[in-house]
Amino acid sequence: MYAKCSAVADAQNLFDKLSVRDSFSWNSLIVGYAHDGQVEAVLYCFEQMENEGFYANEVTYICILKSCSSIKAVNKGEQIFVKMIMKQGLQGDETVIGTVLMNVYAKGGAFAKAQQLLEKLPRRDIVSWNSLMAGFVHEGQGAEAIMCFDKICNEGLSPNSITFTCALKACGNIGDLYKGIMIHNAILKEGLLASDAILGSSLVDMYIKCGAFSRARRVLVDTPIMNIVMWNSLMTSYIEHRQEVDALNCLQWMRLKGITPDKITYICILMACGNLRALEIGKEIHYEVVESCLIDKDVALGNALVDMYVRCGALDRAHHVLEELPTRDVVSWSSLIAGYAQQGKGQDAVYCFLQMQKEGLSPNAVTFTSLLKACGYIGAADLGEQIHDEIVRLHLLKDSNSLGNALIDMYSKCGAFSKAIEVLDQLPKQDVVAWNALISGYIQEGKNREALDCFGQMECKSVSPDDITYTCILKACGSLGIIDEGEQIHHEISRKGRLKQNLVLANALVDMYVNCGKLKKARQLLETLPARNVVSWSTLIAGYAQEGQGHEALQCFVHMQDEDILPNSITISNVIGACSHAGLIDEGKLCYLSMHTTCGIVPVFEHHSCIIDLLVRSGNLNEALAMIESMPSEVHPIVWSAILTACQSRGDVTVGKWAFEHTTEINDDVTPYISMSNLYAALGLCRKAEEVEFMRQTRVKIH
C-alpha cells in the first residue's frame, strides 16, 4: 500500500521491520521504487532479492527493464531479460516483455538490436513501433524515425497520438516540412487535434522548426490549444527571423483566444518593439506590465523594458525605468550604458557606470565593452586605461576577444596608437575585427599611410580582410591619391566576388576612384554595378562638381532619377555646386527651386550657400543679396566672404562695404579686411584702404 502511494520511504521502513520477507513483499517494494523513479534502489533491491533466493514476477521484471531504459543500461537490461526468459521460464506476453526490452535498446542507442528484436516479435503492435521511433527521435535520428512511421503505415497499423508526436518531432529535427504537412493531414483525418493538446503543441513545434511560421500560427488559432509556451515559442521564432510585426500580431491572437500573457510573452513583445523602434506600442506594453505587477517579481522583465526604450532611442525613459525598478542587476545597467555609448553620450555612460558601482554591482564583459566605446567617443584615454587595468585584474581578456577589440578601438579613437598596438600584440587571437579597429582609428586621425601599413601586416599574419577592412583601405587610398594600390584592392575584391554582395563596399570603390581624380573609371565601375543607390550617384556627382564638369554632373543627376533613386540633401548641394563651377546658372537655379516639390527636400543652409555662390560667381549680386534677405537663418561668414570677393573683382564698393560689415560682425578672420582694403586700393581710394588696414590691426568695426 505504501509503495503504491509513492511513500517508498515508509514502505522501506515497514519492509525492514518484517520478520519474514517473501516474493510478494520484495516485488511490491521494487515496483514502488520503480514508480518513484529511483533506479539505483530498484537495481539494488533486485540484487538483494535474488541473493535471498526470491524470484521477481513479470510485472516486477517489466519495471526493472523500464528502469534500465531510463539510464540507458543496455547490458544490464539484457542480463535481466535473459534471467527472466531463460532461467525462470516465465510465460507472459512476449510482445509486452519484448517491447520493454526493445525500449531499453532504443533509449540506449542500440538500434540494430532493437530492430532485430522487433523483427522477432510474434506480434508487432503500435506500442513496439512507438518505442523504436521514440528512441530514434531521442538520439536525433529523425530520418530513421520517419522510416519507422512509413513502415507502420505499410503494415496496416493505425498510428496513435504517441506515434504522430514522435513523427512530428522527427520532421522538425530534420526540417522535413513536406512530410510534416502529410502527417498533419493524417492527424486531421483521424480527428485527434481537438482532444490532444500535446499533439497540437508538437505540430506547432514542428512547423516552427521548419520555418513555416504562418502554418504554426494557423494551428494555434484554429485549434483549442491554450498552451502559452507554444505562443511564446512562435513569437521568439518570429523575432529571431526579424519578423517582429508577426510577433506583435501573435499577441492580438492570444488575446482573442483569452490567453493571458506571461512574463516571457511580454519580454518577446518588448524585444519586437525595440527592434522595430515602435516606441508607442512599447509604452502601451509598459503600462500593461506595470498593471500586471509582473515587473515587481522579475528583474528580466524590467531589463527588457530598459532595453526596449534604449533601442527606441528614448534614453531618458530608459534611465527613468531603471531607477524605478525594484531590483537592478548588471544587465540593467549594461543595457543603459550601451545605449548611451551608441548615441555618443559618453559622459552619461560613465555616470551610469559610477552609479552601478555605488550599488555594489560588478561589471561584466558587456559592461566594459560599452564603457570602452563611450571612452572612445569622448577621448577619455585616462579612464579607458583605468578600465583596461581592471579588465586585466579580472583576467577577462583571456575569455573575451571582443573586449580586446574594444580596447584597441578605444585607444585608436583616443589617438593612443602605441597602446592599441600593445593590446593587439597581446591578444591570444588577432582576428579581423581587431585589425579593423586599428586601421579605422588610423584613418579617423588622418594617418592613412599607417593604415595601409597595418593592412600589409594583417595580410602577412594570414588574417583575411573583410568588407569593412576593404572599405577602410579604399578610403585611405583615396585620401592619399594612390591609384595603384586602389586598383590592386579593386582586383582583389572583384576576384572574391564581393562587389555583387556589398553595395557599401562598391560605393567605397567609386569614392576611391573619384578622390584619385579617375572619374572615367568611377563612372565605368558605377555603370557595371548590379545595384546602385543614392550614395553611388552622389559620390560621382560630387567628383564631377569638384572637377568643374557640370554637364556630366547634371547627366548623372538625370540618370539616377530615371532609375527611381531619389536624391538626398547632399546630392542637391553637389549638383548646384557643379552648376556653379561650370557656369550653368539656369540649371542650378532650377535644381534649387524644384528641390522641395520634386524631391521632397526642404532647403537648408548648405543649399542656400550653394545657390548664393552660384549667383555671386555669375555676377548676379543683387539677386544673391535678395536671396540673403529672404533666408530664414543667419548667413554664414563664408557666404559674405564670397560676395565680398565678387565685389572686389567687379569693383562694387557699395555692396562690398555691406558684405564687409556683415562678415566682420560674425567673424574675426583677417581675410575680409584684406579683401576690402584691396577693393578700395583698386578703385584708387587709398585713404579708405589705409583705414581698413588700421582696423585690421586694431579690429575696430567700420562705420
XYZ file of C-alpha atoms in Angstrom:
703
model
C 0.000 0.000 0.000
C 2.783 2.463 0.944
C 4.679 1.620 -2.246
C 1.608 2.222 -4.410
C 1.019 5.563 -2.711
C 4.583 6.671 -3.578
C 5.526 6.624 0.106
C 8.527 4.407 -0.631
C 10.487 5.596 2.402
C 7.655 4.405 4.654
C 7.393 1.201 2.631
C 11.133 0.594 3.079
C 10.879 1.155 6.858
C 7.979 -1.274 7.102
C 9.810 -3.773 4.877
C 12.914 -3.606 7.107
C 10.796 -4.469 10.172
C 9.297 -7.587 8.576
C 10.393 -10.748 10.360
C 9.608 -12.770 7.269
C 10.047 -11.381 3.735
C 8.645 -13.120 0.707
C 8.478 -12.631 -3.069
C 5.350 -10.523 -2.753
C 6.958 -8.013 -0.361
C 10.110 -7.762 -2.493
C 8.128 -7.310 -5.696
C 5.944 -4.640 -4.089
C 8.979 -2.687 -2.859
C 10.764 -2.855 -6.221
C 7.640 -1.729 -8.094
C 7.270 1.170 -5.652
C 10.848 2.330 -6.220
C 10.368 1.981 -9.991
C 7.224 4.115 -9.966
C 9.105 6.700 -7.876
C 11.924 6.827 -10.433
C 14.613 5.603 -8.013
C 16.533 3.439 -10.479
C 19.537 2.654 -8.282
C 17.232 1.478 -5.489
C 15.340 -0.742 -7.959
C 18.508 -2.481 -9.128
C 19.869 -2.818 -5.582
C 16.638 -4.378 -4.285
C 16.512 -6.743 -7.262
C 20.045 -7.938 -6.478
C 19.233 -8.381 -2.768
C 16.029 -10.201 -3.627
C 17.940 -12.718 -5.757
C 20.565 -13.149 -3.033
C 17.808 -14.139 -0.610
C 16.520 -16.721 -3.094
C 13.302 -14.982 -4.138
C 12.045 -14.526 -7.692
C 10.613 -11.490 -9.425
C 7.277 -11.722 -11.166
C 6.549 -10.474 -14.662
C 5.335 -7.041 -13.521
C 8.497 -6.567 -11.491
C 10.716 -7.569 -14.409
C 8.953 -5.076 -16.646
C 9.501 -2.331 -14.033
C 13.188 -3.261 -13.745
C 13.641 -3.196 -17.527
C 11.960 0.211 -17.709
C 14.378 1.429 -15.048
C 17.283 0.152 -17.149
C 15.947 2.047 -20.175
C 15.786 5.305 -18.210
C 19.540 5.138 -17.509
C 20.432 3.582 -20.895
C 21.775 0.448 -19.161
C 21.632 -1.816 -22.217
C 23.891 -4.591 -20.878
C 22.086 -4.720 -17.538
C 18.747 -4.868 -19.335
C 19.927 -7.778 -21.470
C 21.120 -9.677 -18.393
C 17.789 -9.229 -16.648
C 15.890 -10.257 -19.783
C 17.950 -13.462 -20.041
C 17.259 -14.304 -16.391
C 13.565 -13.698 -16.900
C 13.175 -15.832 -20.024
C 15.898 -18.484 -19.859
C 16.450 -19.215 -16.176
C 12.955 -18.822 -14.802
C 10.940 -19.681 -17.883
C 8.278 -17.001 -17.400
C 5.480 -17.401 -19.909
C 3.965 -13.946 -20.140
C 3.003 -11.804 -23.081
C 6.174 -11.938 -25.171
C 5.160 -8.857 -27.144
C 4.825 -6.755 -23.997
C 8.086 -8.003 -22.498
C 9.880 -7.760 -25.859
C 8.638 -4.217 -26.304
C 10.021 -3.236 -22.917
C 13.438 -4.692 -23.797
C 13.308 -3.004 -27.176
C 12.720 0.261 -25.349
C 15.930 -0.424 -23.379
C 17.812 -0.936 -26.648
C 16.290 2.124 -28.332
C 16.921 4.528 -25.450
C 20.439 3.138 -25.096
C 21.170 3.804 -28.777
C 21.437 0.084 -29.657
C 19.131 0.457 -32.659
C 20.394 -2.583 -34.548
C 19.478 -4.829 -31.602
C 16.150 -3.028 -31.193
C 15.250 -3.620 -34.846
C 16.345 -7.268 -34.697
C 14.169 -7.808 -31.641
C 11.243 -6.061 -33.324
C 11.521 -8.420 -36.308
C 11.430 -11.469 -33.955
C 8.351 -10.398 -32.009
C 5.375 -12.690 -32.663
C 3.148 -9.656 -32.888
C 4.343 -6.138 -33.707
C 1.873 -3.663 -32.281
C 1.895 0.128 -32.310
C 3.485 0.232 -28.836
C 6.516 -1.683 -30.141
C 6.954 0.686 -33.063
C 6.472 3.725 -30.829
C 9.321 2.530 -28.590
C 11.667 2.294 -31.563
C 10.546 5.627 -33.021
C 10.935 7.390 -29.671
C 14.472 6.016 -29.398
C 15.417 7.295 -32.848
C 13.970 10.737 -32.068
C 15.711 10.860 -28.692
C 19.068 10.161 -30.357
C 18.478 12.765 -33.093
C 17.986 10.233 -35.895
C 14.919 11.821 -37.425
C 15.164 10.188 -40.861
C 15.154 6.695 -39.296
C 12.136 7.632 -37.172
C 10.268 8.718 -40.327
C 11.150 5.387 -41.969
C 9.585 3.623 -38.972
C 6.450 5.726 -39.400
C 6.206 4.723 -43.062
C 6.604 1.024 -42.144
C 3.823 1.355 -39.571
C 1.504 2.675 -42.251
C 2.614 -0.003 -44.743
C 1.871 -2.790 -42.223
C -1.671 -1.525 -41.832
C -1.258 -0.395 -38.231
C -3.104 2.711 -37.074
C -0.756 5.358 -35.645
C -1.859 6.792 -32.311
C -1.110 10.168 -30.720
C 2.296 8.977 -29.480
C 3.232 7.789 -32.986
C 2.222 11.096 -34.537
C 4.019 13.061 -31.819
C 7.263 11.153 -32.453
C 6.905 11.577 -36.221
C 6.319 15.332 -35.894
C 9.375 15.713 -33.653
C 11.414 13.823 -36.245
C 10.188 16.086 -39.057
C 11.043 19.166 -37.013
C 14.516 17.888 -36.177
C 15.438 17.243 -39.820
C 13.409 20.147 -41.265
C 11.196 17.905 -43.424
C 8.260 20.263 -43.939
C 6.680 18.240 -46.758
C 6.463 15.089 -44.618
C 5.277 17.169 -41.678
C 2.362 18.513 -43.727
C 1.422 14.961 -44.768
C 1.421 13.852 -41.120
C -0.658 16.920 -40.220
C -3.242 15.870 -42.800
C -3.291 12.329 -41.374
C -3.863 13.733 -37.873
C -6.768 15.839 -39.142
C -8.241 12.762 -40.828
C -8.121 10.876 -37.505
C -9.692 13.844 -35.685
C -7.060 13.808 -32.931
C -6.215 17.526 -32.661
C -9.390 18.568 -30.901
C -8.720 16.313 -27.923
C -4.923 16.175 -27.663
C -3.120 19.373 -26.650
C 0.281 17.635 -26.570
C -0.141 16.531 -30.176
C -1.196 20.042 -31.171
C 1.841 21.518 -29.456
C 4.092 19.030 -31.257
C 2.550 20.098 -34.555
C 3.207 23.772 -33.797
C 6.765 22.967 -32.732
C 7.380 21.053 -35.973
C 6.202 23.965 -38.117
C 8.322 26.419 -36.124
C 11.451 24.289 -36.538
C 10.748 24.012 -40.272
C 10.385 27.797 -40.527
C 6.707 27.573 -41.524
C 5.600 30.186 -39.007
C 2.301 31.043 -40.693
C 1.252 27.366 -40.544
C 2.256 27.206 -36.878
C 0.144 30.264 -36.142
C -2.805 28.791 -38.048
C -2.689 25.646 -35.889
C -2.617 27.753 -32.727
C -5.500 29.917 -33.930
C -7.703 27.159 -35.377
C -7.375 24.593 -32.572
C -8.349 24.723 -28.897
C -4.670 24.744 -27.865
C -4.298 27.125 -24.918
C -0.591 26.434 -24.433
C 1.093 29.789 -23.831
C 4.503 28.114 -24.144
C 3.778 27.417 -27.818
C 2.670 31.002 -28.449
C 5.831 32.266 -26.773
C 7.915 29.845 -28.838
C 6.309 31.122 -32.042
C 6.878 34.763 -31.068
C 10.503 34.039 -30.222
C 10.994 32.417 -33.636
C 9.407 35.381 -35.399
C 11.811 37.734 -33.619
C 14.840 35.544 -34.354
C 13.921 35.728 -38.055
C 13.321 39.519 -37.919
C 9.562 39.177 -38.389
C 8.678 41.426 -35.474
C 5.332 42.600 -36.881
C 4.113 38.994 -36.944
C 5.258 38.618 -33.335
C 3.105 41.615 -32.385
C 0.159 40.097 -34.258
C 0.561 36.919 -32.183
C -0.192 38.941 -29.075
C -3.512 40.040 -30.588
C -4.430 36.436 -31.463
C -3.571 35.332 -27.933
C -5.907 37.933 -26.506
C -8.708 36.881 -28.851
C -8.325 33.311 -27.565
C -8.425 34.525 -23.975
C -4.815 33.612 -23.188
C -3.219 35.893 -20.604
C 0.353 36.929 -21.491
C 3.066 35.894 -19.067
C 6.487 37.428 -18.457
C 8.041 35.552 -21.416
C 5.315 36.924 -23.706
C 5.997 40.471 -22.573
C 9.765 40.051 -22.920
C 9.258 38.849 -26.522
C 6.917 41.716 -27.361
C 9.239 44.317 -25.825
C 12.097 42.895 -27.874
C 9.953 43.197 -31.015
C 9.081 46.810 -30.158
C 12.746 47.611 -29.617
C 13.808 46.101 -32.938
C 11.025 47.977 -34.765
C 11.680 51.222 -32.833
C 7.928 51.047 -32.080
C 8.044 53.378 -29.090
C 4.298 54.000 -28.756
C 3.433 50.287 -28.738
C 6.264 49.767 -26.285
C 4.734 52.368 -23.964
C 1.392 50.520 -24.072
C 3.098 47.239 -23.174
C 4.957 49.043 -20.384
C 1.609 50.131 -18.934
C 0.264 46.546 -19.138
C 3.357 45.182 -17.421
C 3.009 47.671 -14.574
C -0.707 46.867 -14.213
C 0.022 43.133 -14.106
C 2.540 43.644 -11.260
C 4.872 41.200 -13.042
C 7.698 43.713 -13.021
C 7.791 43.576 -9.222
C 8.709 39.887 -9.341
C 11.076 39.565 -12.264
C 14.238 41.550 -12.991
C 14.442 40.088 -16.533
C 11.173 41.792 -17.449
C 12.445 45.094 -16.053
C 15.617 44.691 -18.080
C 13.536 44.046 -21.213
C 11.733 47.349 -20.619
C 15.005 49.236 -20.245
C 16.378 47.574 -23.378
C 13.225 48.414 -25.377
C 13.499 52.121 -24.550
C 17.238 52.059 -25.298
C 16.647 50.510 -28.733
C 13.951 53.098 -29.432
C 16.441 55.858 -28.603
C 14.381 57.038 -25.610
C 17.314 57.044 -23.197
C 15.678 59.398 -20.689
C 12.745 56.987 -20.354
C 15.115 54.031 -20.144
C 17.018 55.731 -17.326
C 13.778 56.564 -15.514
C 12.519 52.963 -15.793
C 15.834 51.658 -14.492
C 15.696 53.934 -11.454
C 12.131 52.774 -10.706
C 12.948 49.047 -10.880
C 12.573 47.285 -7.513
C 15.742 45.332 -8.281
C 18.535 46.105 -10.708
C 21.377 43.927 -11.873
C 24.410 44.256 -14.105
C 22.249 43.583 -17.194
C 20.003 46.562 -16.365
C 22.922 48.974 -16.138
C 24.863 47.449 -19.041
C 21.896 47.937 -21.369
C 21.626 51.619 -20.474
C 25.394 52.162 -20.671
C 25.382 50.561 -24.136
C 22.556 52.873 -25.227
C 24.416 55.994 -24.135
C 27.616 54.747 -25.778
C 25.860 54.021 -29.089
C 24.396 57.527 -29.169
C 27.795 59.052 -28.468
C 26.803 60.223 -24.981
C 29.993 59.125 -23.323
C 29.649 61.262 -20.199
C 26.230 59.772 -19.424
C 27.590 56.263 -19.945
C 30.428 56.938 -17.496
C 27.958 58.391 -14.968
C 25.843 55.207 -15.156
C 28.943 53.107 -14.638
C 29.813 55.032 -11.475
C 26.223 54.686 -10.192
C 26.324 50.978 -10.881
C 29.495 50.623 -8.839
C 27.923 52.573 -5.968
C 25.192 49.908 -5.870
C 27.856 47.262 -5.387
C 27.341 45.640 -8.790
C 30.363 44.208 -10.570
C 30.624 44.996 -14.291
C 30.893 42.143 -16.772
C 32.489 41.934 -20.216
C 29.423 43.519 -21.857
C 29.548 46.480 -19.460
C 33.244 47.042 -20.066
C 32.807 46.805 -23.849
C 30.139 49.533 -23.860
C 32.107 51.680 -21.435
C 35.229 51.488 -23.595
C 33.140 52.594 -26.557
C 31.981 55.602 -24.527
C 35.577 56.453 -23.593
C 36.485 56.373 -27.272
C 33.703 58.817 -28.137
C 34.769 61.399 -25.542
C 38.501 60.786 -25.910
C 38.843 59.716 -22.276
C 42.080 57.763 -22.663
C 42.946 58.015 -18.955
C 39.637 56.496 -17.851
C 39.950 53.921 -20.615
C 43.361 52.942 -19.284
C 41.925 52.530 -15.774
C 39.222 50.260 -17.188
C 41.931 48.362 -19.062
C 43.770 47.762 -15.780
C 40.553 46.492 -14.164
C 39.910 44.130 -17.086
C 43.422 42.733 -16.742
C 42.981 42.359 -12.971
C 39.801 40.332 -13.514
C 41.521 38.168 -16.181
C 38.705 38.905 -18.649
C 40.884 39.293 -21.743
C 41.621 35.564 -21.844
C 37.942 34.714 -22.272
C 36.747 37.617 -24.415
C 38.296 38.614 -27.724
C 35.588 41.262 -28.083
C 36.970 43.060 -25.020
C 40.428 43.169 -26.577
C 38.917 44.548 -29.779
C 37.031 47.183 -27.765
C 40.287 48.230 -26.080
C 42.017 48.615 -29.446
C 39.083 50.645 -30.744
C 39.088 52.896 -27.660
C 42.834 53.571 -27.758
C 42.709 54.179 -31.521
C 39.877 56.702 -31.226
C 41.812 58.453 -28.457
C 44.900 58.595 -30.698
C 46.879 56.315 -28.351
C 48.082 54.027 -31.120
C 51.083 52.639 -29.254
C 48.692 51.357 -26.567
C 46.358 49.956 -29.227
C 49.233 48.059 -30.858
C 50.343 46.781 -27.451
C 46.872 45.319 -26.826
C 46.784 43.836 -30.334
C 50.126 42.107 -29.805
C 48.902 40.589 -26.522
C 45.654 39.173 -27.900
C 45.545 35.356 -27.924
C 43.813 35.575 -31.294
C 44.267 38.542 -33.623
C 41.071 38.462 -35.665
C 39.941 40.772 -38.447
C 37.807 42.843 -36.043
C 40.902 43.783 -34.017
C 42.831 44.853 -37.111
C 39.826 46.787 -38.440
C 39.626 48.745 -35.177
C 43.264 49.814 -35.523
C 43.008 50.578 -39.245
C 39.828 52.664 -38.861
C 41.449 54.517 -35.947
C 44.397 55.496 -38.116
C 42.081 56.701 -40.882
C 39.982 58.694 -38.426
C 43.162 60.512 -37.335
C 44.220 61.097 -40.946
C 47.077 58.588 -40.665
C 46.304 56.903 -43.960
C 49.821 55.641 -44.647
C 49.879 53.903 -41.259
C 46.510 52.340 -42.098
C 47.977 50.874 -45.286
C 50.983 49.553 -43.366
C 48.563 47.869 -40.930
C 46.766 46.273 -43.839
C 50.048 44.812 -45.072
C 50.934 43.444 -41.617
C 47.485 41.940 -41.295
C 47.856 40.018 -44.552
C 51.359 38.856 -43.537
C 49.780 37.287 -40.442
C 47.261 35.425 -42.643
C 44.263 37.363 -41.345
C 41.738 37.590 -44.189
C 40.303 41.084 -44.778
C 36.535 41.505 -44.668
C 34.332 44.123 -46.307
C 34.980 46.620 -43.502
C 38.748 46.265 -43.995
C 38.473 46.874 -47.725
C 36.172 49.863 -47.210
C 38.674 51.466 -44.818
C 41.679 50.794 -47.054
C 39.923 52.195 -50.119
C 39.259 55.368 -48.143
C 42.956 55.565 -47.264
C 43.941 55.073 -50.913
C 41.549 57.808 -51.992
C 42.793 60.247 -49.358
C 46.414 59.649 -50.412
C 45.539 59.628 -54.109
C 47.441 56.365 -54.678
C 45.587 54.810 -57.555
C 47.893 51.781 -57.993
C 47.156 50.352 -54.545
C 43.484 51.213 -55.014
C 43.321 49.264 -58.268
C 45.017 46.269 -56.638
C 42.320 46.270 -53.958
C 39.698 46.562 -56.714
C 41.053 43.442 -58.447
C 41.162 41.529 -55.162
C 37.584 42.481 -54.317
C 36.372 41.516 -57.799
C 38.222 38.190 -57.670
C 36.456 37.336 -54.415
C 33.057 38.327 -55.832
C 32.414 40.871 -53.087
C 31.144 43.685 -55.333
C 27.975 41.735 -56.082
C 27.255 41.262 -52.388
C 28.028 44.607 -50.746
C 26.889 47.969 -52.099
C 28.688 49.870 -49.315
C 31.981 48.372 -50.492
C 31.148 49.146 -54.124
C 30.419 52.768 -53.202
C 33.751 52.981 -51.357
C 35.456 51.837 -54.547
C 33.661 54.503 -56.596
C 34.679 57.090 -53.985
C 38.324 55.967 -54.182
C 38.417 56.498 -57.954
C 36.708 59.884 -57.571
C 39.203 61.045 -54.936
C 42.073 59.906 -57.150
C 40.646 62.004 -59.996
C 39.788 58.966 -62.124
C 36.217 59.977 -62.903
C 36.021 57.910 -66.071
C 36.891 54.731 -64.164
C 34.485 55.680 -61.399
C 31.703 56.111 -63.971
C 32.527 52.803 -65.687
C 32.507 50.981 -62.361
C 29.223 52.542 -61.275
C 27.506 51.541 -64.508
C 28.579 47.896 -64.095
C 27.294 47.568 -60.522
C 24.352 45.157 -60.133
C 22.690 47.710 -57.853
C 23.149 51.420 -57.222
C 21.793 53.781 -54.598
C 21.800 57.492 -53.855
C 25.288 57.271 -52.319
C 26.695 55.745 -55.526
C 25.397 58.557 -57.705
C 26.048 61.358 -55.190
C 29.702 60.329 -54.911
C 30.181 60.536 -58.665
C 28.259 63.824 -58.914
C 30.493 65.309 -56.189
C 33.552 64.250 -58.184
C 32.278 65.945 -61.324
C 31.442 69.061 -59.283
C 34.989 69.252 -57.892
C 36.415 68.992 -61.406
C 34.017 71.639 -62.755
C 32.300 69.150 -65.074
C 28.785 70.451 -64.587
C 27.238 68.832 -67.660
C 28.393 65.381 -66.567
C 27.102 66.018 -63.033
C 23.687 67.007 -64.399
C 23.680 63.949 -66.643
C 24.251 61.696 -63.612
C 21.528 63.572 -61.736
C 19.057 62.757 -64.503
C 20.169 59.104 -64.744
C 19.716 58.466 -61.043
C 16.173 59.824 -61.164
C 15.479 57.672 -64.223
C 16.377 54.699 -62.004
C 13.786 55.890 -59.454
C 16.537 56.777 -56.983
C 15.549 59.895 -55.072
C 18.387 62.373 -54.476
C 19.171 63.383 -50.910
C 20.260 66.701 -49.452
C 23.935 66.073 -50.268
C 23.112 65.234 -53.888
C 21.311 68.552 -54.355
C 24.223 70.516 -52.851
C 26.658 68.745 -55.185
C 24.508 69.376 -58.273
C 24.122 73.090 -57.522
C 27.863 73.282 -56.763
C 28.658 71.604 -60.076
C 26.428 74.067 -61.927
C 28.122 76.948 -60.105
C 31.632 75.857 -61.119
C 30.548 75.175 -64.705
C 28.573 78.407 -65.128
C 25.264 76.552 -65.625
C 23.220 79.259 -63.921
C 19.720 78.381 -65.122
C 20.194 74.664 -64.438
C 21.471 75.355 -60.921
C 18.595 77.720 -60.134
C 16.072 75.187 -61.459
C 17.534 72.463 -59.240
C 17.335 74.756 -56.203
C 13.797 75.969 -56.874
C 12.385 72.489 -57.603
C 14.143 70.500 -54.865
C 11.202 70.714 -52.474
C 8.416 69.947 -54.945
C 10.304 67.334 -57.000
C 12.469 65.628 -54.385
C 10.653 66.479 -51.154
C 13.785 68.115 -49.700
C 13.413 71.311 -47.671
C 16.317 73.706 -48.429
C 18.754 74.196 -45.556
C 21.822 76.370 -45.046
C 24.064 74.287 -47.325
C 21.650 74.675 -50.240
C 21.236 78.409 -49.645
C 25.020 78.819 -49.585
C 25.420 76.859 -52.836
C 22.827 78.889 -54.732
C 24.230 82.188 -53.419
C 27.704 81.082 -54.518
C 26.259 80.300 -57.964
C 24.636 83.748 -58.210
C 27.757 85.530 -56.987
C 30.023 83.658 -59.415
C 27.717 84.607 -62.278
C 27.724 88.283 -61.274
C 24.090 88.347 -60.101
C 24.945 90.156 -56.872
C 21.575 91.844 -56.461
C 19.758 88.537 -56.817
C 22.174 86.990 -54.321
C 21.537 89.814 -51.844
C 17.777 89.457 -52.269
C 18.069 85.762 -51.506
C 20.170 86.507 -48.424
C 17.477 88.860 -47.165
C 14.852 86.114 -47.561
C 16.897 83.398 -45.857
C 15.284 82.136 -42.621
C 18.548 81.744 -40.718
C 21.717 83.741 -40.126
C 24.040 83.788 -43.114
C 27.368 82.027 -42.693
C 30.548 84.179 -42.917
C 31.658 82.133 -45.940
C 28.677 83.473 -47.918
C 29.520 87.082 -47.080
C 33.188 86.454 -47.901
C 32.178 85.080 -51.300
C 30.122 88.206 -52.005
C 32.978 90.449 -50.868
C 35.398 88.612 -53.161
C 32.969 89.039 -56.066
C 32.649 92.761 -55.324
C 36.443 93.057 -55.345
C 36.670 91.582 -58.830
C 33.809 93.787 -60.087
C 34.737 96.990 -58.263
C 31.353 97.216 -56.473
C 32.266 99.194 -53.360
C 28.672 99.693 -52.131
C 27.749 96.026 -51.933
C 31.312 95.214 -50.899
C 31.118 97.537 -47.900
C 27.817 95.940 -46.842
C 29.277 92.438 -47.154
C 32.388 93.555 -45.227
C 30.262 94.864 -42.340
C 28.317 91.614 -42.024
C 31.442 89.487 -42.316
C 33.379 91.300 -39.608
C 30.376 91.257 -37.264
C 30.321 87.482 -37.130
C 33.923 86.551 -37.943
C 37.341 87.596 -36.579
C 39.252 86.359 -39.613
C 41.637 88.851 -41.275
C 40.661 87.853 -44.832
C 37.670 90.278 -45.122
C 39.920 93.183 -44.112
C 42.439 92.298 -46.792
C 39.697 91.932 -49.438
C 38.088 95.284 -48.527
C 41.437 97.054 -48.424
C 42.309 95.662 -51.858
C 38.892 96.760 -53.182
C 39.477 100.351 -52.027
C 43.044 100.351 -53.355
C 41.917 99.069 -56.776
C 39.486 101.983 -57.027
C 42.172 104.499 -56.002
C 40.658 105.091 -52.557
C 43.994 104.815 -50.764
C 42.921 106.586 -47.554
C 39.974 104.193 -47.199
C 42.313 101.292 -47.806
C 44.630 102.542 -45.062
C 41.667 102.899 -42.670
C 40.668 99.278 -43.262
C 44.262 98.149 -42.725
C 44.320 100.083 -39.451
C 41.043 98.415 -38.448
C 42.541 95.018 -39.247
C 45.348 95.720 -36.847
C 43.079 97.090 -34.121
C 39.916 95.045 -35.018
C 37.677 98.184 -34.976
C 34.435 97.840 -36.926
C 33.709 100.228 -39.820
C 31.065 102.910 -39.535
